[in-house]
Amino acid sequence: MEEQFILRVPPAVAERIERLLNENASSSDDKSLDLSFPEDGRSGTFSIGDDHFPASLLDLPCVVESYKTYDDSCLIKTADIGQMIMVREPDDAAPDVIEYRHGLTPPMRDARKRRFRREPDLNPELVSRVEKDLLKIMAGGTADNVDVEAAEQEAGANKKAAAAPVTKDDAPQTVTNAGEADRSDSDESDDSV
């Protein structure tokens, strides 16, 4: 797999990068591109020519797969991309979070809120108590917070209910074919011959 990242830049910077890539670099005013993250690894500087722009490394809300093709019919996966470098104008404020709220395409707008389930609110004491009870049960013991008498009474009631089926004496027994043996369609024979 290759190492790839997504570089999101303002429109004016995008035009300069496109001009630099399409034209001969010696004839362009923007002869150099540089990206550096000296501080905490999340905020840095993007330089094009003599201009410097602030940049931030942000996590995407979901992984994006990258593909390439050699013959326009067969796609080959080249990378999983989970982060994006966002270049801002010098007067724009830096993002205060490390995770980008939206995806890369319009359907993924506000993706974390709309498409992914929220983490459940669990009480840590309840989780540890249930974990201890499960470990005791797996070791062959019983849980601490169980009402054993109620469970035994319910089990006794279920056994009585599951006893032998009740027969009705006043229902007449049905007799088929007036005492003759049952015949199926395959037992019929052709007596005409």
XYZ file of N, CA, C and O in Angstrom:
772
model
N 0.838 -1.182 0.000
C 0.000 0.000 0.000
C 0.885 1.250 0.000
O 1.954 1.262 0.576
N 0.370 2.274 -0.612
C 1.070 3.550 -0.668
C 0.681 4.406 0.522
O -0.332 4.162 1.169
N 1.463 5.418 0.804
C 1.116 6.397 1.812
C 0.526 7.603 1.097
O 1.166 8.181 0.217
N -0.704 7.971 1.455
C -1.391 9.074 0.796
C -2.062 9.945 1.843
O -2.339 9.492 2.955
N -2.338 11.187 1.478
C -3.105 12.077 2.329
C -3.945 12.978 1.434
O -3.696 13.097 0.243
N -4.916 13.600 2.044
C -5.778 14.540 1.325
C -5.346 15.938 1.727
O -5.211 16.244 2.907
N -5.108 16.775 0.741
C -4.700 18.159 0.964
C -5.848 19.059 0.532
O -6.174 19.138 -0.645
N -6.486 19.718 1.487
C -7.589 20.633 1.181
C -7.074 22.063 1.337
O -6.623 22.436 2.416
N -7.136 22.810 0.246
C -6.585 24.173 0.227
C -7.659 25.164 -0.200
O -8.648 24.782 -0.834
N -7.475 26.456 0.116
C -8.411 27.480 -0.374
C -8.352 27.574 -1.899
O -7.359 27.191 -2.521
N -9.396 28.091 -2.538
C -9.439 28.144 -4.010
C -8.270 28.896 -4.642
O -7.746 28.478 -5.681
N -7.821 29.992 -4.034
C -6.711 30.747 -4.615
C -5.426 29.921 -4.604
O -4.639 29.945 -5.564
N -5.206 29.177 -3.536
C -4.016 28.326 -3.434
C -4.133 27.153 -4.407
O -3.145 26.739 -5.020
N -5.340 26.629 -4.586
C -5.543 25.515 -5.520
C -5.182 25.925 -6.940
O -4.569 25.145 -7.684
N -5.540 27.154 -7.334
C -5.180 27.632 -8.672
C -3.670 27.721 -8.833
O -3.124 27.369 -9.885
N -2.990 28.187 -7.806
C -1.528 28.299 -7.877
C -0.876 26.918 -7.966
O 0.088 26.725 -8.711
N -1.387 25.949 -7.221
C -0.828 24.589 -7.266
C -1.079 23.970 -8.635
O -0.196 23.338 -9.221
N -2.283 24.174 -9.183
C -2.594 23.633 -10.508
C -1.697 24.256 -11.572
O -1.187 23.561 -12.463
N -1.466 25.550 -11.485
C -0.589 26.223 -12.426
C 0.842 25.693 -12.307
O 1.516 25.459 -13.305
N 1.288 25.439 -11.075
C 2.624 24.916 -10.850
C 2.787 23.507 -11.416
O 3.813 23.172 -12.003
N 1.752 22.687 -11.294
C 1.829 21.317 -11.795
C 1.699 21.238 -13.310
O 2.306 20.380 -13.942
N 0.905 22.117 -13.910
C 0.682 22.070 -15.354
C 1.784 22.737 -16.167
O 2.078 22.315 -17.271
N 2.362 23.793 -15.632
C 3.380 24.523 -16.367
C 4.767 24.019 -15.984
O 4.932 23.252 -15.047
N 5.734 24.518 -16.706
C 7.115 24.231 -16.376
C 7.460 24.973 -15.082
O 7.203 26.162 -14.945
N 8.035 24.284 -14.121
C 8.302 24.872 -12.813
C 9.288 26.034 -12.896
O 9.247 26.954 -12.087
N 10.181 26.036 -13.869
C 11.160 27.117 -13.977
C 10.521 28.418 -14.446
O 11.016 29.500 -14.137
N 9.400 28.337 -15.167
C 8.763 29.552 -15.669
C 7.733 30.109 -14.685
O 7.234 31.204 -14.876
N 7.418 29.378 -13.642
C 6.391 29.805 -12.698
C 7.008 30.630 -11.570
O 8.177 30.469 -11.208
N 6.198 31.536 -11.009
C 6.655 32.322 -9.858
C 6.709 31.450 -8.605
O 7.520 31.682 -7.721
N 5.793 30.471 -8.502
C 5.730 29.575 -7.350
C 6.602 28.359 -7.646
O 6.135 27.377 -8.210
N 7.860 28.433 -7.258
C 8.778 27.363 -7.622
C 8.846 26.256 -6.578
O 9.376 25.198 -6.859
N 8.361 26.492 -5.372
C 8.525 25.476 -4.339
C 7.236 25.277 -3.545
O 6.461 26.203 -3.338
N 7.042 24.057 -3.130
C 5.973 23.679 -2.217
C 6.628 23.083 -0.984
O 7.565 22.294 -1.096
N 6.123 23.429 0.186
C 6.683 22.872 1.410
C 5.571 22.719 2.435
O 4.671 23.562 2.534
N 5.633 21.642 3.181
C 4.665 21.362 4.230
C 5.444 20.902 5.450
O 6.201 19.926 5.372
N 5.303 21.605 6.558
C 6.053 21.227 7.758
C 5.148 21.294 8.981
O 4.283 22.163 9.093
N 5.351 20.347 9.890
C 4.612 20.263 11.149
C 5.618 20.231 12.302
O 5.932 19.173 12.827
N 6.123 21.385 12.721
C 7.178 21.375 13.727
C 6.693 21.208 15.169
O 7.415 20.668 15.994
N 5.505 21.653 15.494
C 5.095 21.753 16.894
C 4.570 20.432 17.453
O 5.326 19.581 17.884
N 3.275 20.254 17.432
C 2.647 19.090 18.063
C 2.266 17.999 17.078
O 1.670 17.008 17.467
N 2.563 18.176 15.814
C 2.203 17.196 14.803
C 0.807 17.392 14.256
O 0.398 16.710 13.329
N 0.052 18.312 14.814
C -1.318 18.592 14.355
C -1.435 19.947 13.679
O -2.354 20.179 12.926
N -0.557 20.880 13.960
C -0.619 22.192 13.320
C 0.741 22.505 12.727
O 1.777 22.206 13.317
N 0.723 23.087 11.534
C 1.973 23.361 10.845
C 1.819 24.469 9.839
O 0.890 25.286 9.908
N 2.727 24.478 8.854
C 2.766 25.545 7.853
C 2.877 24.936 6.461
O 3.658 24.013 6.241
N 2.074 25.475 5.536
C 2.135 25.105 4.126
C 2.694 26.305 3.379
O 2.183 27.419 3.490
N 3.766 26.092 2.617
C 4.408 27.183 1.893
C 4.338 26.912 0.393
O 4.626 25.804 -0.050
N 3.957 27.940 -0.352
C 4.000 27.885 -1.808
C 4.663 29.174 -2.269
O 4.162 30.267 -2.018
N 5.827 29.048 -2.878
C 6.606 30.232 -3.241
C 7.055 30.949 -1.984
O 7.664 30.368 -1.086
N 6.736 32.251 -1.879
C 7.095 33.045 -0.699
C 5.938 33.194 0.284
O 6.094 33.849 1.317
N 4.787 32.604 -0.014
C 3.613 32.730 0.853
C 3.517 31.534 1.801
O 3.748 30.383 1.406
N 3.143 31.823 3.051
C 2.994 30.786 4.077
C 1.545 30.791 4.566
O 0.974 31.845 4.837
N 0.982 29.589 4.694
C -0.397 29.424 5.139
C -0.422 28.459 6.319
O 0.317 27.472 6.325
N -1.279 28.705 7.320
C -1.396 27.745 8.430
C -2.104 26.476 7.946
O -2.988 26.520 7.093
N -1.681 25.344 8.499
C -2.269 24.053 8.123
C -2.552 23.254 9.383
O -1.869 23.408 10.397
N -3.563 22.402 9.301
C -3.929 21.535 10.424
C -4.133 20.118 9.922
O -4.686 19.906 8.844
N -3.693 19.155 10.711
C -3.919 17.744 10.415
C -5.168 17.312 11.165
O -5.213 17.364 12.393
N -6.200 16.902 10.429
C -7.490 16.537 11.018
C -7.823 15.096 10.678
O -7.520 14.619 9.581
N -8.469 14.408 11.621
C -8.953 13.047 11.376
C -10.289 13.123 10.665
O -11.151 13.932 11.015
N -10.485 12.267 9.679
C -11.766 12.193 8.974
C -12.738 11.345 9.786
O -12.317 10.456 10.534
N -14.054 11.561 9.653
C -15.014 10.765 10.430
C -15.079 9.309 10.004
O -15.547 8.467 10.756
N -14.601 8.981 8.804
C -14.569 7.590 8.353
C -13.397 7.420 7.380
O -12.859 8.385 6.867
N -13.031 6.193 7.157
C -11.907 5.894 6.282
C -12.349 6.020 4.824
O -13.431 5.581 4.447
N -11.495 6.625 4.005
C -11.755 6.789 2.573
C -10.765 5.900 1.828
O -9.574 5.917 2.116
N -11.265 5.114 0.899
C -10.391 4.245 0.111
C -9.955 4.981 -1.155
O -10.732 5.692 -1.770
N -8.704 4.756 -1.536
C -8.150 5.377 -2.738
C -7.815 4.282 -3.744
O -7.247 3.253 -3.381
N -8.174 4.505 -5.003
C -7.950 3.532 -6.070
C -7.207 4.188 -7.218
O -7.267 5.397 -7.406
N -6.512 3.372 -8.009
C -5.934 3.849 -9.263
C -6.137 2.782 -10.319
O -6.407 1.620 -10.014
N -6.015 3.204 -11.576
C -6.216 2.286 -12.683
C -5.145 2.531 -13.737
O -4.634 3.643 -13.874
N -4.811 1.472 -14.453
C -3.854 1.580 -15.549
C -4.538 1.513 -16.915
O -4.031 2.025 -17.888
N -5.713 0.856 -16.957
C -6.379 0.641 -18.239
C -7.821 1.163 -18.269
O -8.575 0.824 -19.154
N -8.227 1.940 -17.321
C -9.568 2.530 -17.210
C -10.681 1.500 -17.072
O -11.849 1.824 -17.263
N -10.355 0.263 -16.756
C -11.411 -0.728 -16.529
C -11.191 -1.496 -15.233
O -12.152 -1.949 -14.634
N -9.987 -1.639 -14.810
C -9.679 -2.401 -13.608
C -9.125 -1.450 -12.542
O -8.130 -0.758 -12.775
N -9.785 -1.401 -11.383
C -9.346 -0.526 -10.299
C -8.507 -1.320 -9.304
O -8.830 -2.457 -8.974
N -7.459 -0.689 -8.804
C -6.585 -1.296 -7.811
C -6.580 -0.392 -6.588
O -6.301 0.806 -6.681
N -6.887 -0.970 -5.428
C -6.892 -0.188 -4.194
C -5.457 0.136 -3.812
O -4.599 -0.734 -3.767
N -5.213 1.420 -3.522
C -3.848 1.825 -3.203
C -3.667 2.261 -1.762
O -2.569 2.170 -1.242
N -4.733 2.743 -1.102
C -4.553 3.216 0.276
C -5.887 3.385 0.978
O -6.931 3.529 0.336
N -5.826 3.356 2.292
C -6.922 3.777 3.158
C -6.512 5.110 3.760
O -5.469 5.213 4.398
N -7.332 6.124 3.570
C -6.985 7.469 4.024
C -7.909 7.826 5.189
O -9.131 7.783 5.049
N -7.323 8.171 6.321
C -8.107 8.507 7.501
C -7.850 9.912 8.006
O -8.464 10.330 8.974
N -6.921 10.648 7.371
C -6.602 11.995 7.817
C -6.533 12.948 6.635
O -6.326 12.529 5.503
N -6.695 14.244 6.956
C -6.691 15.273 5.929
C -5.873 16.460 6.443
O -5.951 16.803 7.624
N -5.094 17.048 5.556
C -4.371 18.273 5.888
C -5.175 19.434 5.324
O -5.388 19.527 4.119
N -5.649 20.292 6.226
C -6.471 21.427 5.813
C -5.643 22.700 5.912
O -5.162 23.056 6.986
N -5.460 23.348 4.754
C -4.726 24.617 4.675
C -5.747 25.742 4.750
O -6.772 25.711 4.078
N -5.462 26.734 5.600
C -6.391 27.852 5.809
C -5.740 29.159 5.355
O -4.531 29.251 5.206
N -6.579 30.145 5.167
C -6.078 31.499 4.938
C -5.437 31.987 6.244
O -5.824 31.536 7.327
N -4.475 32.912 6.162
C -3.789 33.351 7.388
C -4.710 33.967 8.436
O -4.436 33.864 9.636
N -5.807 34.590 8.038
C -6.696 35.225 9.016
C -7.778 34.289 9.553
O -8.531 34.663 10.448
N -7.894 33.052 9.051
C -8.896 32.098 9.542
C -8.452 31.486 10.868
O -7.256 31.284 11.105
N -9.420 31.183 11.702
C -9.120 30.593 13.016
C -8.768 29.117 12.873
O -9.285 28.420 11.988
N -7.912 28.659 13.753
C -7.520 27.245 13.755
C -8.649 26.407 14.338
O -9.348 26.850 15.260
N -8.863 25.200 13.827
C -9.913 24.351 14.405
C -9.522 23.918 15.816
O -8.350 23.668 16.114
N -10.526 23.858 16.694
C -10.252 23.498 18.083
C -10.370 21.999 18.341
O -10.093 21.540 19.442
N -10.788 21.221 17.356
C -10.905 19.771 17.505
C -9.949 19.085 16.541
O -9.490 19.688 15.571
N -9.655 17.825 16.816
C -8.742 17.095 15.930
C -9.497 16.244 14.917
O -8.896 15.696 14.008
N -10.815 16.127 15.089
C -11.607 15.351 14.136
C -12.465 16.282 13.298
O -13.211 17.107 13.834
N -12.362 16.139 11.995
C -13.155 16.944 11.072
C -14.599 16.477 11.150
O -14.883 15.274 11.147
N -15.508 17.401 11.252
C -16.913 17.072 11.478
C -17.586 16.450 10.264
O -18.433 15.583 10.385
N -17.198 16.878 9.073
C -17.845 16.437 7.843
C -16.940 15.486 7.074
O -15.732 15.457 7.278
N -17.539 14.726 6.163
C -16.750 13.900 5.263
C -16.283 14.727 4.081
O -16.337 15.958 4.089
N -15.834 14.059 3.042
C -15.297 14.764 1.878
C -16.357 15.127 0.855
O -16.153 16.006 0.038
N -17.496 14.449 0.860
C -18.531 14.676 -0.141
C -19.796 15.207 0.534
O -19.987 15.031 1.740
N -20.691 15.843 -0.221
C -21.909 16.390 0.378
C -22.780 15.375 1.141
O -23.342 15.731 2.182
N -22.920 14.115 0.694
C -23.737 13.190 1.495
C -23.154 12.893 2.876
O -23.863 12.453 3.755
N -21.869 13.142 3.052
C -21.249 12.875 4.346
C -21.183 14.121 5.226
O -20.417 14.168 6.179
N -22.005 15.107 4.920
C -22.037 16.309 5.751
C -22.544 15.949 7.140
O -23.559 15.287 7.294
N -21.819 16.384 8.145
C -22.129 16.101 9.550
C -22.243 14.594 9.777
O -23.159 14.100 10.429
N -21.300 13.853 9.232
C -21.358 12.389 9.202
C -21.317 11.767 10.587
O -22.015 10.787 10.847
N -20.514 12.280 11.463
C -20.386 11.671 12.787
C -21.713 11.717 13.536
O -22.094 10.773 14.206
N -22.464 12.782 13.369
C -23.736 12.932 14.078
C -24.861 12.147 13.407
O -25.693 11.553 14.076
N -24.891 12.121 12.064
C -26.014 11.517 11.358
C -25.863 10.035 11.076
O -26.852 9.316 10.989
N -24.661 9.529 10.885
C -24.492 8.173 10.389
C -23.965 7.177 11.399
O -24.060 5.983 11.190
N -23.374 7.645 12.472
C -22.774 6.733 13.426
C -23.516 6.793 14.749
O -23.945 7.852 15.191
N -23.617 5.649 15.383
C -24.334 5.551 16.644
C -23.538 6.243 17.747
O -22.330 6.140 17.821
N -24.263 6.882 18.642
C -23.636 7.551 19.769
C -23.197 6.509 20.789
O -23.849 5.487 20.977
N -22.111 6.771 21.462
C -21.634 5.859 22.491
C -22.637 5.832 23.637
O -23.119 6.880 24.069
N -22.965 4.652 24.162
C -23.933 4.593 25.255
C -23.334 5.157 26.543
O -22.124 5.051 26.777
N -24.199 5.759 27.346
C -23.769 6.277 28.642
C -23.833 5.136 29.648
O -24.920 4.693 30.045
N -22.685 4.645 30.057
C -22.617 3.528 30.991
C -21.990 3.986 32.292
O -21.001 4.729 32.298
N -22.560 3.510 33.365
C -22.018 3.782 34.678
C -20.829 2.846 34.907
O -20.987 1.623 34.846
N -19.633 3.351 35.192
C -18.471 2.468 35.369
C -18.634 1.488 36.522
O -18.138 0.366 36.466
N -19.352 1.882 37.573
C -19.571 0.971 38.701
C -20.450 -0.205 38.280
O -20.208 -1.347 38.668
N -21.485 0.068 37.485
C -22.360 -0.992 37.005
C -21.591 -1.957 36.105
O -21.740 -3.175 36.215
N -20.745 -1.433 35.251
C -19.964 -2.281 34.357
C -19.028 -3.176 35.151
O -18.929 -4.382 34.893
N -18.356 -2.635 36.146
C -17.432 -3.456 36.944
C -18.190 -4.496 37.766
O -17.729 -5.635 37.917
N -19.390 -4.153 38.288
C -20.173 -5.124 39.065
C -20.647 -6.270 38.174
O -20.565 -7.444 38.549
N -21.113 -5.949 36.974
C -21.568 -6.991 36.047
C -20.385 -7.862 35.617
O -20.509 -9.093 35.512
N -19.240 -7.263 35.421
C -18.051 -8.033 35.045
C -17.662 -9.008 36.151
O -17.363 -10.180 35.885
N -17.694 -8.566 37.399
C -17.374 -9.458 38.527
C -18.382 -10.596 38.617
O -18.017 -11.751 38.861
N -19.671 -10.274 38.442
C -20.702 -11.313 38.493
C -20.505 -12.341 37.379
O -20.638 -13.547 37.609
N -20.177 -11.904 36.179
C -19.943 -12.836 35.070
C -18.737 -13.730 35.340
O -18.767 -14.932 35.037
N -17.692 -13.166 35.903
C -16.524 -13.983 36.232
C -16.857 -15.035 37.284
O -16.395 -16.177 37.211
N -17.680 -14.673 38.285
C -18.097 -15.647 39.308
C -18.952 -16.751 38.700
O -18.800 -17.916 39.022
N -19.858 -16.378 37.800
C -20.714 -17.375 37.158
C -19.880 -18.312 36.299
O -20.081 -19.531 36.291
N -18.901 -17.780 35.583
C -18.043 -18.619 34.745
C -17.173 -19.547 35.584
O -16.822 -20.639 35.143
N -16.847 -19.123 36.810
C -16.037 -19.963 37.695
C -16.880 -21.027 38.398
O -16.342 -21.864 39.101
N -18.190 -20.993 38.209
C -19.062 -22.006 38.789
C -19.842 -21.517 39.987
O -20.616 -22.252 40.577
N -19.675 -20.306 40.397
C -20.396 -19.757 41.539
C -21.681 -19.088 41.103
O -22.175 -19.280 39.991
N -22.227 -18.311 42.009
C -23.441 -17.553 41.707
C -23.144 -16.067 41.841
O -22.220 -15.657 42.535
N -23.957 -15.281 41.212
C -23.793 -13.834 41.264
C -24.231 -13.320 42.623
O -25.046 -13.935 43.316
N -23.713 -12.176 43.039
C -24.019 -11.610 44.355
C -25.410 -11.015 44.427
O -26.087 -11.120 45.431
N -25.878 -10.392 43.396
C -27.105 -9.601 43.433
C -28.293 -10.336 42.814
O -29.093 -9.740 42.133
N -28.434 -11.635 43.087
C -29.504 -12.403 42.500
C -30.435 -12.884 43.603
O -29.989 -13.361 44.647
N -31.737 -12.787 43.396
C -32.724 -13.284 44.343
C -32.981 -14.748 44.011
O -33.731 -15.064 43.079
N -32.370 -15.662 44.764
C -32.410 -17.085 44.454
C -33.791 -17.655 44.704
O -34.277 -18.495 43.960
N -34.505 -17.218 45.742
C -35.825 -17.756 46.065
C -36.815 -17.494 44.940
O -37.591 -18.378 44.586
N -36.803 -16.302 44.385
C -37.729 -15.981 43.302
C -37.426 -16.835 42.077
O -38.342 -17.315 41.404
N -36.181 -17.089 41.814
C -35.819 -17.908 40.673
C -36.253 -19.350 40.887
O -36.720 -20.012 39.959
N -36.130 -19.883 42.115
C -36.556 -21.253 42.398
C -38.067 -21.384 42.295
O -38.586 -22.373 41.793
N -38.816 -20.379 42.770
C -40.271 -20.430 42.682
C -40.724 -20.408 41.230
O -41.640 -21.127 40.852
N -40.103 -19.605 40.423
C -40.465 -19.553 39.007
C -40.153 -20.879 38.329
O -40.913 -21.354 37.494
N -39.059 -21.505 38.697
C -38.694 -22.786 38.103
C -39.690 -23.862 38.509
O -40.078 -24.710 37.708
N -40.157 -23.847 39.758
C -41.155 -24.817 40.215
C -42.477 -24.627 39.503
O -43.157 -25.593 39.145
N -42.893 -23.408 39.284
C -44.138 -23.135 38.576
C -44.045 -23.599 37.131
O -45.020 -24.119 36.566
N -42.894 -23.454 36.510
C -42.726 -23.889 35.123
C -42.773 -25.407 35.022
O -43.276 -25.949 34.053
N -42.267 -26.122 36.035
C -42.290 -27.583 35.998
C -43.725 -28.088 36.118
O -44.113 -29.041 35.461
N -44.530 -27.465 36.981
C -45.922 -27.891 37.129
C -46.702 -27.628 35.850
O -47.553 -28.409 35.467
N -46.432 -26.524 35.211
C -47.150 -26.177 33.989
C -46.757 -27.103 32.842
O -47.549 -27.355 31.947
N -45.564 -27.643 32.901
C -45.095 -28.508 31.833
C -45.370 -29.978 32.128
O -44.770 -30.856 31.538
N -46.269 -30.280 33.065
C -46.600 -31.660 33.414
C -47.343 -32.329 32.264
O -47.535 -31.748 31.210
N -47.822 -33.559 32.506
C -48.483 -34.350 31.469
C -49.681 -33.597 30.898
O -50.369 -32.890 31.615
N -49.964 -33.764 29.624
C -51.092 -33.069 29.014
C -52.425 -33.586 29.573
O -52.561 -34.746 29.926
N -53.376 -32.714 29.650
C -54.688 -33.049 30.188
C -55.526 -33.676 29.078
O -55.614 -33.160 27.978
N -56.165 -34.822 29.417
C -57.043 -35.470 28.452
C -58.478 -35.178 28.821
O -58.831 -35.111 29.991
N -59.337 -35.048 27.846
C -60.756 -34.783 28.085
C -61.512 -36.104 27.954
O -61.477 -36.745 26.913
N -62.198 -36.480 29.019
C -62.931 -37.745 29.018
C -64.264 -37.633 28.290
O -64.771 -38.623 27.767
N -64.853 -36.493 28.272
C -66.175 -36.371 27.677
C -66.137 -36.208 26.156
O -67.185 -36.174 25.533
N -64.972 -36.164 25.535
C -64.886 -36.065 24.085
C -64.953 -37.468 23.487
O -64.246 -38.367 23.916
N -65.848 -37.725 22.496
C -65.972 -39.068 21.917
C -64.760 -39.397 21.053
O -64.164 -38.529 20.444
N -64.410 -40.673 21.046
C -63.325 -41.150 20.200
C -63.864 -41.251 18.772
O -64.972 -41.713 18.549
N -63.107 -40.840 17.836
C -63.548 -40.870 16.443
C -63.073 -42.150 15.804
O -61.962 -42.611 16.019
N -63.961 -42.736 15.015
C -63.644 -43.971 14.301
C -63.750 -43.655 12.822
O -64.713 -43.044 12.375
N -62.774 -44.106 12.060
C -62.783 -43.819 10.631
C -63.187 -45.056 9.849
O -62.907 -46.180 10.256
N -63.863 -44.878 8.750
C -64.258 -45.914 7.798
C -65.062 -47.031 8.445
O -65.004 -48.182 8.044
N -65.768 -46.699 9.484
C -66.682 -47.649 10.146
C -65.987 -48.960 10.471
O -66.466 -50.038 10.164
N -64.816 -48.891 11.062
C -64.137 -50.093 11.503
C -63.221 -50.706 10.470
O -62.530 -51.673 10.750
N -63.229 -50.226 9.226
C -62.360 -50.790 8.207
C -60.963 -50.189 8.318
O -60.762 -49.135 8.893
N -60.016 -50.864 7.746
C -58.648 -50.359 7.754
C -58.561 -49.136 6.854
O -59.248 -49.041 5.843
N -57.699 -48.203 7.237
C -57.508 -46.997 6.432
C -56.866 -47.372 5.114
O -55.978 -48.210 5.040
N -57.347 -46.730 4.039
C -56.786 -46.970 2.715
C -56.294 -45.658 2.151
O -56.955 -44.633 2.238
N -55.161 -45.706 1.549
C -54.643 -44.525 0.898
C -54.945 -44.609 -0.585
O -55.394 -45.627 -1.092
N -54.652 -43.555 -1.304
C -54.883 -43.547 -2.748
C -54.030 -44.561 -3.465
O -54.405 -45.108 -4.496
N -52.877 -44.892 -2.928
C -52.003 -45.842 -3.586
C -52.487 -47.263 -3.399
O -52.097 -48.166 -4.136
N -53.359 -47.492 -2.411
C -53.858 -48.842 -2.169
C -54.984 -49.203 -3.126
O -55.366 -50.364 -3.225
N -55.562 -48.221 -3.800
C -56.665 -48.525 -4.692
C -56.161 -49.340 -5.885
O -55.099 -49.090 -6.426
N -56.924 -50.298 -6.200
C -56.543 -51.122 -7.346
C -57.652 -51.059 -8.390
O -58.807 -50.813 -8.074
N -57.295 -51.345 -9.572
C -58.260 -51.297 -10.652
C -58.868 -52.699 -10.792
O -58.203 -53.641 -11.207
N -60.133 -52.844 -10.382
C -60.798 -54.151 -10.434
C -61.450 -54.413 -11.769
O -62.086 -55.446 -11.974
N -61.336 -53.497 -12.700
C -62.028 -53.651 -13.971
C -61.353 -54.655 -14.906
O -61.931 -55.084 -15.869
N -60.159 -55.027 -14.652
C -59.464 -55.922 -15.564
C -59.801 -57.348 -15.306
O -60.134 -57.888 -14.385
